[in-house]
PDB file of C-alpha atoms in Angstrom:
ATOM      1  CA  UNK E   2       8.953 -15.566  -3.942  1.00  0.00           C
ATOM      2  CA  UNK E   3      10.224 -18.715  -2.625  1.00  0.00           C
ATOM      3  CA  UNK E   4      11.138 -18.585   1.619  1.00  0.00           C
ATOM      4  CA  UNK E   5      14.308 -18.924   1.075  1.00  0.00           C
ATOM      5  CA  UNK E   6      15.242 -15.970  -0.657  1.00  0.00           C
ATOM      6  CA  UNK E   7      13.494 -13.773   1.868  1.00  0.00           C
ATOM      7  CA  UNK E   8      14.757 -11.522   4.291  1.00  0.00           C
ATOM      8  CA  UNK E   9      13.628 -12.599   7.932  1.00  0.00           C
ATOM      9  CA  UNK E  10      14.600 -11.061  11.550  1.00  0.00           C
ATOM     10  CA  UNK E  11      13.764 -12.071  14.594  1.00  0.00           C
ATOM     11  CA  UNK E  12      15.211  -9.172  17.225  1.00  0.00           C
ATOM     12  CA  UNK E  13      12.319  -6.764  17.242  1.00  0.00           C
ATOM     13  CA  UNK E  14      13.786  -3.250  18.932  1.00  0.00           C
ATOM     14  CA  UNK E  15      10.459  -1.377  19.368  1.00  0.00           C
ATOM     15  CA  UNK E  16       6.754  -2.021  19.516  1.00  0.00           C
ATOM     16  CA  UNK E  17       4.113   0.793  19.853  1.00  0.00           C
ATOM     17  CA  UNK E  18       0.218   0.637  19.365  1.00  0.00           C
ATOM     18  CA  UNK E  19       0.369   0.114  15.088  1.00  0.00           C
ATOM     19  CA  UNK E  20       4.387   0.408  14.175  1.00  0.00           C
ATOM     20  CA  UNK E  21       6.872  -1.878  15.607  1.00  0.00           C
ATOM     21  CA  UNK E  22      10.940  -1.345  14.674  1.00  0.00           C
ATOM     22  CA  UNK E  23      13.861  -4.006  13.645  1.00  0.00           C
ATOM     23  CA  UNK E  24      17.101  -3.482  12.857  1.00  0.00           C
ATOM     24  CA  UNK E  25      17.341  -4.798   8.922  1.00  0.00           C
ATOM     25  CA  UNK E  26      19.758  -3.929   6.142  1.00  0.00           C
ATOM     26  CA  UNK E  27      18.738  -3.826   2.106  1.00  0.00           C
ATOM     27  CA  UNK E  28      15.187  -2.948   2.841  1.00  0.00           C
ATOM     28  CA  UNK E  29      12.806  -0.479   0.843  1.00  0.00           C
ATOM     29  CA  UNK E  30      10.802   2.037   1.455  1.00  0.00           C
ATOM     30  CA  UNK E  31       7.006   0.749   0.869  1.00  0.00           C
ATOM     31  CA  UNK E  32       8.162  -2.894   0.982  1.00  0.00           C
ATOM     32  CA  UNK E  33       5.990  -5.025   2.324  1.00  0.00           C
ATOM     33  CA  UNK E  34       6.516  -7.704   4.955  1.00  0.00           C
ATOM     34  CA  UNK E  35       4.907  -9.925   7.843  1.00  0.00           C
ATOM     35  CA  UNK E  36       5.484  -9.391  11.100  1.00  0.00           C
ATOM     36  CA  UNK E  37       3.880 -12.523  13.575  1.00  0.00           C
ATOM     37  CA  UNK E  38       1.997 -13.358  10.239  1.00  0.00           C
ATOM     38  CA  UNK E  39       0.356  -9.892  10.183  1.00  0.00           C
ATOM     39  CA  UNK E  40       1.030  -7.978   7.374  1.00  0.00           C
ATOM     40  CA  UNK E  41       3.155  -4.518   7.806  1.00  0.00           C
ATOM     41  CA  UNK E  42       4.810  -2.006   4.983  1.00  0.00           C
ATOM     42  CA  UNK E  43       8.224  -0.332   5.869  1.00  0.00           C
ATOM     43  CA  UNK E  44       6.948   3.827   6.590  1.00  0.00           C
ATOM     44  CA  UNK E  45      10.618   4.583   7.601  1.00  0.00           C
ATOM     45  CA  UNK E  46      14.436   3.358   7.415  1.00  0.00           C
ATOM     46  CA  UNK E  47      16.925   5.328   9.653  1.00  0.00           C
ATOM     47  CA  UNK E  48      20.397   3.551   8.698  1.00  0.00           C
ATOM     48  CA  UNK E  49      19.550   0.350   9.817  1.00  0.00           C
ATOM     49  CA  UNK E  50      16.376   0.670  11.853  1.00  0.00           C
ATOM     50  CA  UNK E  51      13.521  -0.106   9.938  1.00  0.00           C
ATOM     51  CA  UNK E  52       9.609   1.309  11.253  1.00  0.00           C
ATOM     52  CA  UNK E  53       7.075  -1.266  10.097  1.00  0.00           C
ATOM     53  CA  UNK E  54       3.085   0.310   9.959  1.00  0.00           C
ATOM     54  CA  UNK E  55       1.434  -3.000  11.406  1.00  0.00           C
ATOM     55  CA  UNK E  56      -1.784  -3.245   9.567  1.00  0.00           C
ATOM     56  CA  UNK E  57      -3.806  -5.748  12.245  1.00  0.00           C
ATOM     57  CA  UNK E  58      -2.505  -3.639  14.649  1.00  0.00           C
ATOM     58  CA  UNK E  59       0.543  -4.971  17.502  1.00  0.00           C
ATOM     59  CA  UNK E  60      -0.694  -6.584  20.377  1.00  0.00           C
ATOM     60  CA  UNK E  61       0.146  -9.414  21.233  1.00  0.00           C
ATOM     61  CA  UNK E  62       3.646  -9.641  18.751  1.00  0.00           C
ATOM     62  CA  UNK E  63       6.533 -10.572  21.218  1.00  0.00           C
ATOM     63  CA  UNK E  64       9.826  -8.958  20.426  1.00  0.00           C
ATOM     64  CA  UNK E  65      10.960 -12.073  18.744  1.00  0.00           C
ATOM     65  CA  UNK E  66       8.504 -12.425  16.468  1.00  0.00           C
ATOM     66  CA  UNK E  67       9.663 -13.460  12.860  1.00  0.00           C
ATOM     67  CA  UNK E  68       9.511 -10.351  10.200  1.00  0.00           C
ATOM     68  CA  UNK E  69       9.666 -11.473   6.386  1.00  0.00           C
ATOM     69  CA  UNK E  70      10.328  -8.915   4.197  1.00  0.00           C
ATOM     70  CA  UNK E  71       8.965  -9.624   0.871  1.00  0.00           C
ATOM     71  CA  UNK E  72      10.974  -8.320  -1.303  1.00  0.00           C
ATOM     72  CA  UNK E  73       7.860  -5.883  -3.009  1.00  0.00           C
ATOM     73  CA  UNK E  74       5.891  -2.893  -2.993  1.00  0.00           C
ATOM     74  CA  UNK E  75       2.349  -3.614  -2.784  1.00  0.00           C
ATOM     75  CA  UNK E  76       0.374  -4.569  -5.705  1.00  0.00           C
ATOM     76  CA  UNK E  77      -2.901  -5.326  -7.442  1.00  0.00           C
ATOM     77  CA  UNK E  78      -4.034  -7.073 -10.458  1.00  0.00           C
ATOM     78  CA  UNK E  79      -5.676  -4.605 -12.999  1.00  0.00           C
ATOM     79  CA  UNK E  80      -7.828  -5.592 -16.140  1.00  0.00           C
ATOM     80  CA  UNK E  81     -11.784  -5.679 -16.840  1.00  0.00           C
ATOM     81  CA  UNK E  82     -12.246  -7.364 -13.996  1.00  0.00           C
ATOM     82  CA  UNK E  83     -11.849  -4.931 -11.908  1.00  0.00           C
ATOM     83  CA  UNK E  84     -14.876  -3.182 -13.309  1.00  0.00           C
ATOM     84  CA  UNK E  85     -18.390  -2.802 -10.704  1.00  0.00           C
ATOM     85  CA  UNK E  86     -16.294  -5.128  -8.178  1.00  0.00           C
ATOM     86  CA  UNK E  87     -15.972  -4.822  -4.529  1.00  0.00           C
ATOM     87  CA  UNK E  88     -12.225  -4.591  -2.938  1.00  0.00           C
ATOM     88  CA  UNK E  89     -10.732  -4.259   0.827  1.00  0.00           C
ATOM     89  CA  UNK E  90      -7.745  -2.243   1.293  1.00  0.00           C
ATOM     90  CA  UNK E  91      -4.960  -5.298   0.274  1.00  0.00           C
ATOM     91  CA  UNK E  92      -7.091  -5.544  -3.101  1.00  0.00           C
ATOM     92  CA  UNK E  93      -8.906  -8.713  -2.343  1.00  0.00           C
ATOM     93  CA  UNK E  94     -12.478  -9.306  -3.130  1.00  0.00           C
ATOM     94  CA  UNK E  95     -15.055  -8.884  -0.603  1.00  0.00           C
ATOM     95  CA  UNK E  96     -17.962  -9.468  -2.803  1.00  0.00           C
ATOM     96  CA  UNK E  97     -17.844 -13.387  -3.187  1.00  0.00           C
ATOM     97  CA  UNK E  98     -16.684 -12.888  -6.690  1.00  0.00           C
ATOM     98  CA  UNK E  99     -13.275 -14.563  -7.819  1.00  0.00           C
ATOM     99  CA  UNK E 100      -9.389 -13.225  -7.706  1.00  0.00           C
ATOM    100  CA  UNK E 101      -9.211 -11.169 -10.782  1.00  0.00           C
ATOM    101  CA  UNK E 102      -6.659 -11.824 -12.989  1.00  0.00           C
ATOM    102  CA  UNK E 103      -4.470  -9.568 -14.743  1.00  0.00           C
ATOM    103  CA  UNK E 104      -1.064  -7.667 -14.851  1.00  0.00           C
ATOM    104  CA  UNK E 105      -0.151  -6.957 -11.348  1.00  0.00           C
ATOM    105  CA  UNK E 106       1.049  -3.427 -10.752  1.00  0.00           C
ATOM    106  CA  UNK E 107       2.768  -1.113  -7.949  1.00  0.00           C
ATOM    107  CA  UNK E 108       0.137   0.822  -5.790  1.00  0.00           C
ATOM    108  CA  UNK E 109       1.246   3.945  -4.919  1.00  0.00           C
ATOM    109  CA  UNK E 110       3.780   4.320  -7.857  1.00  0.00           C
ATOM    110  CA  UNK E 111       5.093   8.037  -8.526  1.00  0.00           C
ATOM    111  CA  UNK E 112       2.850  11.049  -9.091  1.00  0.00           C
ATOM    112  CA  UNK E 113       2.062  13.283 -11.813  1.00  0.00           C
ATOM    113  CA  UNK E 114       3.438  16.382 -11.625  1.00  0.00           C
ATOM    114  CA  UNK E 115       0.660  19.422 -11.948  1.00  0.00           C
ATOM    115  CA  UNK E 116       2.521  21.414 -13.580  1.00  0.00           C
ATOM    116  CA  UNK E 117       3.275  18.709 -16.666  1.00  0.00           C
ATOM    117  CA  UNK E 118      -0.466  17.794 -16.714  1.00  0.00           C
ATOM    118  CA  UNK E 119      -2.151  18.928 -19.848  1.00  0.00           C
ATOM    119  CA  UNK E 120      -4.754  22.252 -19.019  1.00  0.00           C
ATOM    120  CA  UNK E 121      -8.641  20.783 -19.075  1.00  0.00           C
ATOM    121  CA  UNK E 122     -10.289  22.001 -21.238  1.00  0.00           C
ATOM    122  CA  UNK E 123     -14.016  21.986 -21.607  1.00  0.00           C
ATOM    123  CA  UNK E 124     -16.706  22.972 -18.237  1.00  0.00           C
ATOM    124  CA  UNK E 125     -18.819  20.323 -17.233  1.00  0.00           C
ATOM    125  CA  UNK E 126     -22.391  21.796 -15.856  1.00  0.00           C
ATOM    126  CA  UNK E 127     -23.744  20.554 -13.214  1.00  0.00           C
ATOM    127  CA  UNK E 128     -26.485  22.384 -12.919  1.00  0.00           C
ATOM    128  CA  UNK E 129     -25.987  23.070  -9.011  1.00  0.00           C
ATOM    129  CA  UNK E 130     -24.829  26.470  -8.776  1.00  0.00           C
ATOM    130  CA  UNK E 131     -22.913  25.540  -5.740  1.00  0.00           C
ATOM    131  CA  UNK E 132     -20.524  23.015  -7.578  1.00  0.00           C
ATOM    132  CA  UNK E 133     -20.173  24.798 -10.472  1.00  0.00           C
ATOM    133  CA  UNK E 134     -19.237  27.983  -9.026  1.00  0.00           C
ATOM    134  CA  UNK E 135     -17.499  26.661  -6.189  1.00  0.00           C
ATOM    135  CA  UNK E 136     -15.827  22.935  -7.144  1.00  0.00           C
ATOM    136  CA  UNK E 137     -15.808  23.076 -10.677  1.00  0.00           C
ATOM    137  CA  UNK E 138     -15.578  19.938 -12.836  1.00  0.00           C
ATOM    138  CA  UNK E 139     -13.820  20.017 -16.200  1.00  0.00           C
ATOM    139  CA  UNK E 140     -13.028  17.599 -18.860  1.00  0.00           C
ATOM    140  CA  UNK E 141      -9.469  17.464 -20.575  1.00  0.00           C
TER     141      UNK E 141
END
């Protein structure tokens, strides 16, 4: 998304330990953004006060520090691969092997509901009495 279509502020109304605050309008829940080029997701919007979870942590960001919003939930690129790799928590490789490519997708996109699931079906045996009498696996 080119800079210029991004939403930046620069009045920063509260900073704690990991969450700082800024007063923003036509923000998202779960959007992401940078705050003093660390990289934050909005965790609450109360009209227009907007609670930023500062990933890197706070210190050190002065209360005019630039915030982008980016416009997006977080994603990740999913395909094959994905498969036996090695990812840190913003879905970037951290076992020397290249960006995967892919369709990029919303982490954290709406649940299944229990209730609508389909019922499993068929036991798997462990063979540990503990897990299969206590924390049973099934199939289905």
């Amino acid at each position: 998304m080119a800079r210029a279509f991004q939403k930046i502020y620069t009045k920063i109304t509260q900073i704690t330990k990991a969450t700082c605050s800024v007063r923003a309008t036509q923000v998202g829940y779960d959007e992401m953004a940078i705050v003093d080029g660390r990289l934050a997701q909005v965790i609450k919007i109360v009209g227009d006060e907007v609670s930023l979870q500062v990933f890197h942590g706070t210190e050190g960001i002065p209360t005019n520090a630039e915030v982008v919003f980016l416009g997006k939930a977080p994603t990740l690129r999913v395909g094959e691969q994905l498969v036996g790799r090695f990812f840190n928590a913003y879905g970037e490789p951290i076992d020397g092997g290249p960006i995967p490519e892919g369709e990029e997708r919303e982490i954290g996109g709406p649940s299944i509901n229990p209730v609508r699931r389909a019922q499993p079906s068929e036991l798997i045996a462990t063979g540990i009495p503990g897990i299969d009498l206590n924390n049973t696996l099934v199939t289905g």
